[in-house]
Amino acid sequence: MPLSRPGLRPNSVTATNANETEAGIPFILNGKALLANSGEMLIDACERNGVHIPRFCYHPRMRPVGMCRMCLVEVDTGRGAGLQPSCMLTVSPEMVVNTESTETKQAQEGVLELTLINHPLDCPVCDKGGECPLQDNAYAYGPGESRFVEEKRHFEKPISISSLVQLDRERCILCDRCTRFADEVAGDPLIHFIDRGSQTQVNTFPDHPFSSYFSGNTVQICPVGALTASPYRFKARPWDLAETESTATVDSTGARIVLQSSQDRLVRVLGVDSDAVNWSWLSDKERFLHEATDSNDRLTEPLVRSADGLTPARWTHACELVGDALNVTASQIGVIGGSRLPLEGQYAWAKLLRGELGISNVDAQLGDGLPGEVMLGLPRATIAQACAPAGVVLILGADPKEELPSLYLRLRHAASQDGTKIIELTPRATGLSPNAAISAHPLPGQVGVVAAAIADGKLDAEVGGVAPGQLGAIAELLGSGAPVTVIVGRGNLAESASFTVDAIAALQRAVPEARFLSGLRRGNVHGALELGFAPGLAFGGGLSEDPGLDTAGILRAAANGEIETLLLLAADPLADFPNSELAADALKNVATVVAVDTFLTASTQQANVVLPAAMTGEVDGAFLNLEGRLSPLRAKVSAPGQARPDWMIAVEVSQSVGTPLDFGSIDDVRAGLAADVSVFGSLNWDLLGASGDGPLLEFNRTWEPQFGEPVVAPLPDGYGLRLIVDRKLWDLGTMVQQSESLRDLPEVAAVHLCRQDLEGLGVSEGDDVLVEWSNGSQSLQVRREVGLPRGVARIPFRLPGFNVGDLLSSEDLVAEIRVTVT
Amino acid sequence: MGYFEGFAVTLKKWGEGVTTKEYRAGKLDSKGEISPKDQKAPKPERAHGRHVLNRYEDGMEKCIGCELCAGVCPAKCIYVRGADNQPEDPTSPGERFGFVYEINYLRCIHCDLCVEACPTQAITETKLFEFSFTNREDAIYTKAELLVDNDGLPQHLPWEDWRPGEDEFTSGWMRATASSGKVQYENTVGWSGELGYGVRAPEMGQRHPGESPPDADTDQSGATSGEDQGSHH
Ligand code: SF4
Ligand code: SF4
Ligand code: SF4
Ligand code: FES
């Protein structure tokens, strides 16, 4: 198996003990005296010393199981030479290993002959053909002949084990990689070996599809073509793929990926084994969302509103209109969005809007985030620091499994295998709850009070729905001396962000040396914040002297007719802002709406001018992930029609505004960025080179977040249920909806209640109930949810069936609904 | 070479008379008919002409859309895309069929490597090369044009010069080596039957599978049936 196989970087075999080579364990490999790291597996030690041992089941990111026996080598530990699986053997002192002996070769040939007995001759139609470890090993180590002339074992050809993954059991060589991944890494043990003997097969449990958020990883690690991904099935063959390493922009984790294209279309995304970030794993969203790039609905030319609606126009004409729209008083302009853009696009726009035009009503988050001046001012942690063995991680806010799935896998690994203690201070049970040391779920609006009680040592009485025992246990863990990392996100869109901010302040008080990892989820939102796409931050770095309006403020001002021009930088407030009514009013009352986007969304359809932008995979650039790592984005395919990179659009618009930006290439943009924004001032852009994860930025802030007086939530009125509105991985987001294979994955909106509340209402799961709020009502299915506190209802955001944004108001600190039986 | 020497070469060649030989085919007489003197020269037995995509004897397409031919083509003139067979109405046996298939004859060098690469003998070459197109589109043969018709015979495209009876000789039977490249196969027919022609007769000392070898000493194990060929296992 060549090392250059996509997804596996050489030298990333295991991170553990990487620096112990000096005082290593002496062993002899094919007559050469060498040193192994302590605890290193023989297969890895050989690989590191240039001797490749064939393997199928061994995967450096999972526990070895010794299923396939492909890695047998002759080993002498003093008791005479014998064949041993090198993936199960840690190197011991004075071990003598021979990978070239006749015995080893015979064992390899025998194992391959046996493996191929029941393996079909499918190579020409098999998606793995051409990049198949079984093909490669059969050529390199196989006997070349088979003595088997009997009929092979037959199974029904591919069966769908989920809507994304197909399983061909005839091709399976029973290596246990997929099943181990599902159980050990993803924590969704939905596939397993069933039956015995020659009928042994991987399969799902009856009526339980393999509907894991991480199912695509099994396709990537299957050493044969037994597992194939429906979106890629028969799309291309390995030899017509061109590839480049890039970064996933789906969420702010910035997972490292390989983009593969054929005929100028993105056809496949693989995870790269990046030690710092995603360890080769991806969520299915990061893996399959590229389908949207190829959608027929992409915007390909500028559109301008005329009597017949939006009609195609020339770039120059459209940009002139945008220039006119921006030629008004700065305070009458609102800018929403910007987190989809690569850093260079963000900078070009920020330079024009903030630097040249002095606009301060700029916000990259749509009422679902946290204030930039708080988030940037906190002492930062990296993913590796958060996941360091034996640390403590406090999750404040959102469910990482739904919002930051690649980060979730790292945290899950840390908790389940490295002894990291997880404390949940989340509105409800999350994907990490089974692995958490403490799961506390403050009632909506109470998280600040709960954190303050912990900080102040008031641990004897229940606070905000958290029992005294839990408060004490949290305080004890936080004070245990282990390094503490707080992952901060927005777990409930129906409560004001200020409660989370209060909790941050309290936790900083409780553990002054705690570090923070931002859980803001939107793609490149951290790049946007560095460039001042937040009302409280200044362009160039630092706090703004004269803060502008945030998204809610902009929309409110717009609804009141105080905003002349609304610029949407890949933002869709109508669908994505948790107060649909306000967003609709705003868009109606603004004179000119300008949208820079990739699709015609609900909001862009209302725009006066629409400029088509190129998206991920079509542009070069940089991406700043949640830990402050600057990773490269690379173009692999060309943008459709006249769509352009965002920085070019900003330059074009700047010319019609009359303050032309002097950028002719991406290097010019980067030079400007380094000159204008201090954080990027000393950056060596060459570090964004061909491989590697990109540099971690050093922020050296000269300011600290200022916290005001804690906000007090009104007490529940006793009749209603406090509402939690949170996000699911699969929702009605534009990109998901534009991806053919993902479109149908979002579940239908329902109201979730705990068992006691269901019983109190006298309804059971699946019944219809009436959800009422101050000025409306809606009939919804009810679902039972384990881990939801009493007196709380949850309705996820942006799901088919009901737009919960309809009932939210950004004025309210908390939201309440009533649920009655219809 | 200087500026004027070039002209000198041109002028010298001008006086030398025409050396291009008339191609002996396709010339029509004044009545618009092919003159009896203008017969096509007999083609060598293994001449390489344009391709056909074959069908099995039951009419199913042989091509499985594997792209091996496209991958091996040194002129990069083949474009193939595969797709899932409809289980109720399959185009080819198995899961996958050739959904798009195009060969660009402005590029093809008739090396026959595609024929060798093909695991199902779906693509073979005829002896037909006498065609002249007037636009690029005609030069790119699509799957509909390459596929043999319901009788297993190549389709006569308007820009191809066919003489009566020639379709009999246009079947794509053309193999350079044994299908697996194995020595043992050299004497055994290792190919599947095709619509219109059935299983091709053995040539040059080959024999049908199952027939006992004329020389009983030769070890023929490993070469058993047509289905097994192409295996690397
Ligand atoms: S898994 Fe590998 S060896 Fe098996 S049919 Fe597919 S390509 Fe061939
Ligand atoms: S399906 Fe693939 S990964 Fe799973 S056991 Fe079989 S060969 Fe291994
Ligand atoms: S013609 Fe043969 S080699 Fe080419 S795609 Fe079809 S089956 Fe594969
Ligand atoms: S790799 Fe060692 S037994 Fe499979």
mmCIF file of N, CA, C and O in Angstrom, chain A residues 591-646:
data_model
loop_
_atom_site.group_PDB
_atom_site.id
_atom_site.type_symbol
_atom_site.label_atom_id
_atom_site.label_comp_id
_atom_site.label_asym_id
_atom_site.label_seq_id
_atom_site.Cartn_x
_atom_site.Cartn_y
_atom_site.Cartn_z
ATOM 1 N N ALA A 591 -34.454 50.334 1.427
ATOM 2 C CA ALA A 591 -34.535 50.824 0.049
ATOM 3 C C ALA A 591 -33.828 49.860 -0.900
ATOM 4 O O ALA A 591 -34.376 49.463 -1.926
ATOM 5 N N THR A 592 -32.611 49.486 -0.575
ATOM 6 C CA THR A 592 -31.853 48.606 -1.457
ATOM 7 C C THR A 592 -31.268 47.442 -0.665
ATOM 8 O O THR A 592 -30.603 47.654 0.347
ATOM 9 N N VAL A 593 -31.543 46.238 -1.138
ATOM 10 C CA VAL A 593 -30.899 45.058 -0.564
ATOM 11 C C VAL A 593 -29.901 44.538 -1.599
ATOM 12 O O VAL A 593 -30.266 44.287 -2.745
ATOM 13 N N VAL A 594 -28.642 44.438 -1.182
ATOM 14 C CA VAL A 594 -27.612 43.900 -2.060
ATOM 15 C C VAL A 594 -27.183 42.565 -1.483
ATOM 16 O O VAL A 594 -26.887 42.475 -0.288
ATOM 17 N N ALA A 595 -27.170 41.522 -2.318
ATOM 18 C CA ALA A 595 -26.771 40.210 -1.807
ATOM 19 C C ALA A 595 -25.602 39.685 -2.611
ATOM 20 O O ALA A 595 -25.608 39.745 -3.838
ATOM 21 N N VAL A 596 -24.590 39.215 -1.917
ATOM 22 C CA VAL A 596 -23.486 38.508 -2.561
ATOM 23 C C VAL A 596 -23.636 37.068 -2.115
ATOM 24 O O VAL A 596 -23.529 36.776 -0.932
ATOM 25 N N ASP A 597 -23.940 36.178 -3.046
ATOM 26 C CA ASP A 597 -24.254 34.826 -2.601
ATOM 27 C C ASP A 597 -23.976 33.810 -3.697
ATOM 28 O O ASP A 597 -23.625 34.166 -4.827
ATOM 29 N N THR A 598 -24.176 32.553 -3.335
ATOM 30 C CA THR A 598 -23.933 31.472 -4.281
ATOM 31 C C THR A 598 -25.229 30.857 -4.787
ATOM 32 O O THR A 598 -25.244 30.182 -5.802
ATOM 33 N N PHE A 599 -26.315 31.071 -4.036
ATOM 34 C CA PHE A 599 -27.612 30.536 -4.441
ATOM 35 C C PHE A 599 -28.679 31.609 -4.254
ATOM 36 O O PHE A 599 -28.486 32.563 -3.515
ATOM 37 N N LEU A 600 -29.792 31.417 -4.912
ATOM 38 C CA LEU A 600 -30.933 32.286 -4.674
ATOM 39 C C LEU A 600 -31.637 31.788 -3.418
ATOM 40 O O LEU A 600 -32.398 30.827 -3.466
ATOM 41 N N THR A 601 -31.370 32.383 -2.287
ATOM 42 C CA THR A 601 -32.014 31.965 -1.044
ATOM 43 C C THR A 601 -33.280 32.785 -0.853
ATOM 44 O O THR A 601 -33.586 33.670 -1.658
ATOM 45 N N ALA A 602 -33.984 32.503 0.241
ATOM 46 C CA ALA A 602 -35.195 33.275 0.527
ATOM 47 C C ALA A 602 -34.878 34.766 0.542
ATOM 48 O O ALA A 602 -35.630 35.584 0.000
ATOM 49 N N SER A 603 -33.762 35.144 1.145
ATOM 50 C CA SER A 603 -33.431 36.571 1.242
ATOM 51 C C SER A 603 -32.917 37.135 -0.076
ATOM 52 O O SER A 603 -33.259 38.260 -0.449
ATOM 53 N N THR A 604 -32.071 36.383 -0.788
ATOM 54 C CA THR A 604 -31.540 36.936 -2.045
ATOM 55 C C THR A 604 -32.661 37.148 -3.054
ATOM 56 O O THR A 604 -32.575 38.027 -3.908
ATOM 57 N N GLN A 605 -33.720 36.346 -2.942
ATOM 58 C CA GLN A 605 -34.835 36.547 -3.868
ATOM 59 C C GLN A 605 -35.478 37.915 -3.683
ATOM 60 O O GLN A 605 -36.112 38.435 -4.584
ATOM 61 N N GLN A 606 -35.312 38.501 -2.481
ATOM 62 C CA GLN A 606 -35.898 39.817 -2.210
ATOM 63 C C GLN A 606 -34.929 40.951 -2.528
ATOM 64 O O GLN A 606 -35.254 42.102 -2.323
ATOM 65 N N ALA A 607 -33.714 40.587 -2.969
ATOM 66 C CA ALA A 607 -32.689 41.617 -3.131
ATOM 67 C C ALA A 607 -32.938 42.451 -4.382
ATOM 68 O O ALA A 607 -33.674 42.052 -5.284
ATOM 69 N N ASN A 608 -32.299 43.610 -4.407
ATOM 70 C CA ASN A 608 -32.360 44.454 -5.602
ATOM 71 C C ASN A 608 -31.208 44.148 -6.539
ATOM 72 O O ASN A 608 -31.338 44.279 -7.747
ATOM 73 N N VAL A 609 -30.086 43.814 -5.956
ATOM 74 C CA VAL A 609 -28.930 43.421 -6.763
ATOM 75 C C VAL A 609 -28.345 42.151 -6.150
ATOM 76 O O VAL A 609 -28.187 42.064 -4.936
ATOM 77 N N VAL A 610 -28.053 41.179 -7.010
ATOM 78 C CA VAL A 610 -27.449 39.940 -6.535
ATOM 79 C C VAL A 610 -26.148 39.716 -7.295
ATOM 80 O O VAL A 610 -26.136 39.738 -8.536
ATOM 81 N N LEU A 611 -25.062 39.533 -6.555
ATOM 82 C CA LEU A 611 -23.779 39.284 -7.198
ATOM 83 C C LEU A 611 -23.357 37.839 -6.933
ATOM 84 O O LEU A 611 -23.342 37.402 -5.776
ATOM 85 N N PRO A 612 -23.036 37.069 -7.982
ATOM 86 C CA PRO A 612 -22.713 35.653 -7.795
ATOM 87 C C PRO A 612 -21.273 35.460 -7.340
ATOM 88 O O PRO A 612 -20.340 35.994 -7.940
ATOM 89 N N ALA A 613 -21.093 34.686 -6.285
ATOM 90 C CA ALA A 613 -19.752 34.461 -5.751
ATOM 91 C C ALA A 613 -19.333 33.012 -5.985
ATOM 92 O O ALA A 613 -20.166 32.119 -6.092
ATOM 93 N N ALA A 614 -18.014 32.829 -6.068
ATOM 94 C CA ALA A 614 -17.457 31.481 -6.136
ATOM 95 C C ALA A 614 -17.430 30.906 -4.736
ATOM 96 O O ALA A 614 -17.395 31.641 -3.756
ATOM 97 N N MET A 615 -17.482 29.589 -4.613
ATOM 98 C CA MET A 615 -17.526 29.012 -3.259
ATOM 99 C C MET A 615 -16.335 28.097 -2.999
ATOM 100 O O MET A 615 -15.442 27.945 -3.824
ATOM 101 N N THR A 616 -16.325 27.522 -1.822
ATOM 102 C CA THR A 616 -15.244 26.615 -1.420
ATOM 103 C C THR A 616 -14.977 25.587 -2.515
ATOM 104 O O THR A 616 -15.910 25.034 -3.071
ATOM 105 N N GLY A 617 -13.719 25.345 -2.758
ATOM 106 C CA GLY A 617 -13.373 24.402 -3.812
ATOM 107 C C GLY A 617 -13.128 25.109 -5.128
ATOM 108 O O GLY A 617 -12.582 24.528 -6.057
ATOM 109 N N GLU A 618 -13.551 26.375 -5.202
ATOM 110 C CA GLU A 618 -13.371 27.127 -6.445
ATOM 111 C C GLU A 618 -12.399 28.298 -6.286
ATOM 112 O O GLU A 618 -12.071 28.949 -7.266
ATOM 113 N N VAL A 619 -12.021 28.568 -5.046
ATOM 114 C CA VAL A 619 -11.135 29.714 -4.801
ATOM 115 C C VAL A 619 -9.985 29.330 -3.888
ATOM 116 O O VAL A 619 -10.116 28.463 -3.028
ATOM 117 N N ASP A 620 -8.858 29.987 -4.090
ATOM 118 C CA ASP A 620 -7.745 29.872 -3.161
ATOM 119 C C ASP A 620 -7.978 30.853 -2.023
ATOM 120 O O ASP A 620 -8.615 31.890 -2.219
ATOM 121 N N GLY A 621 -7.429 30.533 -0.886
ATOM 122 C CA GLY A 621 -7.597 31.460 0.220
ATOM 123 C C GLY A 621 -7.173 30.832 1.522
ATOM 124 O O GLY A 621 -6.477 29.807 1.544
ATOM 125 N N ALA A 622 -7.584 31.470 2.600
ATOM 126 C CA ALA A 622 -7.217 30.978 3.920
ATOM 127 C C ALA A 622 -8.455 30.940 4.793
ATOM 128 O O ALA A 622 -9.429 31.653 4.552
ATOM 129 N N PHE A 623 -8.385 30.092 5.805
ATOM 130 C CA PHE A 623 -9.516 29.841 6.691
ATOM 131 C C PHE A 623 -8.996 29.846 8.111
ATOM 132 O O PHE A 623 -7.982 29.226 8.410
ATOM 133 N N LEU A 624 -9.660 30.562 8.993
ATOM 134 C CA LEU A 624 -9.224 30.612 10.387
ATOM 135 C C LEU A 624 -10.188 29.763 11.207
ATOM 136 O O LEU A 624 -11.366 30.072 11.275
ATOM 137 N N ASN A 625 -9.676 28.692 11.809
ATOM 138 C CA ASN A 625 -10.616 27.815 12.515
ATOM 139 C C ASN A 625 -10.799 28.264 13.960
ATOM 140 O O ASN A 625 -10.233 29.270 14.396
ATOM 141 N N LEU A 626 -11.584 27.507 14.693
ATOM 142 C CA LEU A 626 -11.995 27.966 16.020
ATOM 143 C C LEU A 626 -10.849 28.038 17.008
ATOM 144 O O LEU A 626 -10.929 28.705 18.029
ATOM 145 N N GLU A 627 -9.748 27.345 16.737
ATOM 146 C CA GLU A 627 -8.627 27.423 17.669
ATOM 147 C C GLU A 627 -7.625 28.484 17.218
ATOM 148 O O GLU A 627 -6.597 28.668 17.861
ATOM 149 N N GLY A 628 -7.898 29.174 16.088
ATOM 150 C CA GLY A 628 -6.984 30.203 15.619
ATOM 151 C C GLY A 628 -5.919 29.668 14.683
ATOM 152 O O GLY A 628 -4.844 30.240 14.555
ATOM 153 N N ARG A 629 -6.220 28.568 14.020
ATOM 154 C CA ARG A 629 -5.275 27.998 13.073
ATOM 155 C C ARG A 629 -5.642 28.462 11.665
ATOM 156 O O ARG A 629 -6.795 28.394 11.269
ATOM 157 N N LEU A 630 -4.663 28.959 10.965
ATOM 158 C CA LEU A 630 -4.915 29.459 9.623
ATOM 159 C C LEU A 630 -4.610 28.344 8.636
ATOM 160 O O LEU A 630 -3.459 27.952 8.477
ATOM 161 N N SER A 631 -5.641 27.796 8.001
ATOM 162 C CA SER A 631 -5.432 26.672 7.081
ATOM 163 C C SER A 631 -5.734 27.111 5.669
ATOM 164 O O SER A 631 -6.535 28.011 5.442
ATOM 165 N N PRO A 632 -5.087 26.432 4.704
ATOM 166 C CA PRO A 632 -5.297 26.824 3.317
ATOM 167 C C PRO A 632 -6.622 26.323 2.744
ATOM 168 O O PRO A 632 -7.067 25.227 3.056
ATOM 169 N N LEU A 633 -7.228 27.138 1.896
ATOM 170 C CA LEU A 633 -8.340 26.714 1.050
ATOM 171 C C LEU A 633 -7.799 26.690 -0.361
ATOM 172 O O LEU A 633 -7.091 27.612 -0.762
ATOM 173 N N ARG A 634 -8.090 25.670 -1.098
ATOM 174 C CA ARG A 634 -7.544 25.624 -2.447
ATOM 175 C C ARG A 634 -8.631 25.418 -3.483
ATOM 176 O O ARG A 634 -9.617 24.741 -3.251
ATOM 177 N N ALA A 635 -8.400 26.028 -4.639
ATOM 178 C CA ALA A 635 -9.328 25.879 -5.749
ATOM 179 C C ALA A 635 -9.050 24.552 -6.439
ATOM 180 O O ALA A 635 -7.903 24.197 -6.671
ATOM 181 N N LYS A 636 -10.101 23.813 -6.756
ATOM 182 C CA LYS A 636 -9.915 22.580 -7.505
ATOM 183 C C LYS A 636 -10.724 22.599 -8.791
ATOM 184 O O LYS A 636 -10.339 22.002 -9.781
ATOM 185 N N VAL A 637 -11.852 23.264 -8.761
ATOM 186 C CA VAL A 637 -12.680 23.339 -9.964
ATOM 187 C C VAL A 637 -12.955 24.810 -10.266
ATOM 188 O O VAL A 637 -12.734 25.679 -9.421
ATOM 189 N N SER A 638 -13.430 25.082 -11.464
ATOM 190 C CA SER A 638 -13.685 26.475 -11.789
ATOM 191 C C SER A 638 -15.093 26.866 -11.358
ATOM 192 O O SER A 638 -16.006 26.048 -11.336
ATOM 193 N N ALA A 639 -15.238 28.122 -11.044
ATOM 194 C CA ALA A 639 -16.534 28.629 -10.606
ATOM 195 C C ALA A 639 -17.478 28.649 -11.799
ATOM 196 O O ALA A 639 -17.061 28.838 -12.931
ATOM 197 N N PRO A 640 -18.774 28.438 -11.559
ATOM 198 C CA PRO A 640 -19.714 28.398 -12.682
ATOM 199 C C PRO A 640 -19.960 29.796 -13.259
ATOM 200 O O PRO A 640 -20.001 30.783 -12.520
ATOM 201 N N GLY A 641 -20.124 29.836 -14.546
ATOM 202 C CA GLY A 641 -20.506 31.082 -15.213
ATOM 203 C C GLY A 641 -19.596 32.241 -14.858
ATOM 204 O O GLY A 641 -18.378 32.143 -14.914
ATOM 205 N N GLN A 642 -20.218 33.340 -14.452
ATOM 206 C CA GLN A 642 -19.440 34.538 -14.142
ATOM 207 C C GLN A 642 -19.224 34.724 -12.645
ATOM 208 O O GLN A 642 -18.865 35.802 -12.196
ATOM 209 N N ALA A 643 -19.479 33.679 -11.864
ATOM 210 C CA ALA A 643 -19.255 33.810 -10.426
ATOM 211 C C ALA A 643 -17.786 34.104 -10.157
ATOM 212 O O ALA A 643 -16.912 33.603 -10.862
ATOM 213 N N ARG A 644 -17.518 34.953 -9.160
ATOM 214 C CA ARG A 644 -16.144 35.392 -8.902
ATOM 215 C C ARG A 644 -15.768 35.194 -7.440
ATOM 216 O O ARG A 644 -16.643 35.204 -6.578
ATOM 217 N N PRO A 645 -14.466 35.141 -7.186
ATOM 218 C CA PRO A 645 -14.026 35.133 -5.780
ATOM 219 C C PRO A 645 -14.477 36.416 -5.088
ATOM 220 O O PRO A 645 -14.556 37.480 -5.709
ATOM 221 N N ASP A 646 -14.760 36.301 -3.791
ATOM 222 C CA ASP A 646 -15.316 37.432 -3.061
ATOM 223 C C ASP A 646 -14.419 38.665 -3.072
ATOM 224 O O ASP A 646 -14.906 39.786 -3.152
#
